[in-house]
Each structure stands twice: as structure tokens, then as C-alpha cells.
Amino acid sequence: MAGTSQSSEEKVEAVQFFECNICLETACNPVITQCGHLYCWPCLYKAQQAFLSRMLLLLGSLIIFCLLLF
């Protein structure tokens, strides 16, 4: 059965295949996007929330800036 065992390099490559693109750990509760990127669900959720918070902050600043112009 020596032919069926994986080398340590193959095992590392297999683990990296399931690596979250945010935390770089093996993905827990993995989510694959339509474009094929793999993330942990908690990492993806936190990143999405941070992005939305920044967008709302920028949008709020833009609204305030626009109101000051008029």
C-alpha cells in the first residue's frame, strides 16, 4: 500500500486547498463564492460587516458634505 500513501508535500497542498483566504487557516464552516474563493463563514461575515460599516460611514460623510454645499 506504499503507492496509496500521500507524501508530506501532497498533504500540505491538500490542506492549503481548504485554506481561508482571510485568516489563512483551514476553513471552518467553509463558504465558496461564485468566483471560487474559499472562506470561513465567520471570517466572511466579519469582513462583510466591516465593509458595510465603512460604506455607511463614507455615505454618511458624503451626505453631510453635500448638505453643506447647498
Tab-separated table of C-alpha atoms in Angstrom:
chain	number	residue	atom	x	y	z
A	1	MET	CA	0.000	0.000	0.000
A	2	ALA	CA	3.004	2.274	-0.292
A	3	GLY	CA	1.595	3.639	-3.547
A	4	THR	CA	-1.568	4.962	-1.895
A	5	SER	CA	0.047	6.968	0.904
A	6	GLN	CA	0.453	10.688	0.377
A	7	SER	CA	3.773	12.460	0.704
A	8	SER	CA	4.014	15.294	3.218
A	9	GLU	CA	4.133	17.782	0.315
A	10	GLU	CA	0.850	16.417	-1.062
A	11	LYS	CA	-0.743	16.689	2.377
A	12	VAL	CA	0.385	20.313	2.711
A	13	GLU	CA	-1.038	21.096	-0.740
A	14	ALA	CA	-4.341	19.439	0.194
A	15	VAL	CA	-4.585	21.472	3.411
A	16	GLN	CA	-3.749	24.702	1.555
A	17	PHE	CA	-6.574	23.957	-0.876
A	18	PHE	CA	-9.006	24.325	2.040
A	19	GLU	CA	-7.339	27.471	3.415
A	20	CYS	CA	-9.496	30.518	4.175
A	21	ASN	CA	-8.395	33.480	2.054
A	22	ILE	CA	-8.832	35.820	5.043
A	23	CYS	CA	-7.376	34.085	8.125
A	24	LEU	CA	-5.184	31.648	6.136
A	25	GLU	CA	-6.207	28.769	8.416
A	26	THR	CA	-8.098	25.639	7.394
A	27	ALA	CA	-11.611	26.946	6.717
A	28	CYS	CA	-14.179	26.247	9.411
A	29	ASN	CA	-17.788	26.326	8.178
A	30	PRO	CA	-16.400	26.842	4.655
A	31	VAL	CA	-18.130	29.059	2.114
A	32	ILE	CA	-17.163	29.102	-1.556
A	33	THR	CA	-18.062	32.204	-3.550
A	34	GLN	CA	-19.313	32.059	-7.137
A	35	CYS	CA	-15.822	33.023	-8.307
A	36	GLY	CA	-14.336	30.057	-6.417
A	37	HIS	CA	-12.730	31.741	-3.396
A	38	LEU	CA	-12.925	29.834	-0.109
A	39	TYR	CA	-13.586	31.496	3.255
A	40	CYS	CA	-14.551	30.584	6.789
A	41	TRP	CA	-18.127	31.709	7.349
A	42	PRO	CA	-17.160	33.766	10.453
A	43	CYS	CA	-14.326	35.491	8.530
A	44	LEU	CA	-16.554	36.274	5.558
A	45	TYR	CA	-19.336	37.584	7.801
A	46	LYS	CA	-16.942	39.853	9.734
A	47	ALA	CA	-15.387	41.154	6.515
A	48	GLN	CA	-18.824	41.868	5.058
A	49	GLN	CA	-19.929	43.711	8.205
A	50	ALA	CA	-16.715	45.785	8.243
A	51	PHE	CA	-17.205	46.657	4.560
A	52	LEU	CA	-20.826	47.697	5.109
A	53	SER	CA	-19.830	49.821	8.114
A	54	ARG	CA	-17.187	51.640	6.054
A	55	MET	CA	-19.632	52.191	3.195
A	56	LEU	CA	-22.251	53.640	5.546
A	57	LEU	CA	-19.622	55.884	7.123
A	58	LEU	CA	-18.486	57.098	3.702
A	59	LEU	CA	-22.055	57.551	2.543
A	60	GLY	CA	-22.883	59.484	5.711
A	61	SER	CA	-19.873	61.769	5.146
A	62	LEU	CA	-20.909	62.307	1.545
A	63	ILE	CA	-24.451	63.227	2.571
A	64	ILE	CA	-23.141	65.688	5.178
A	65	PHE	CA	-20.697	67.134	2.628
A	66	CYS	CA	-23.473	67.510	0.035
A	67	LEU	CA	-25.769	69.234	2.538
A	68	LEU	CA	-23.016	71.719	3.441
A	69	LEU	CA	-22.573	72.640	-0.228
A	70	PHE	CA	-26.134	73.856	-0.569
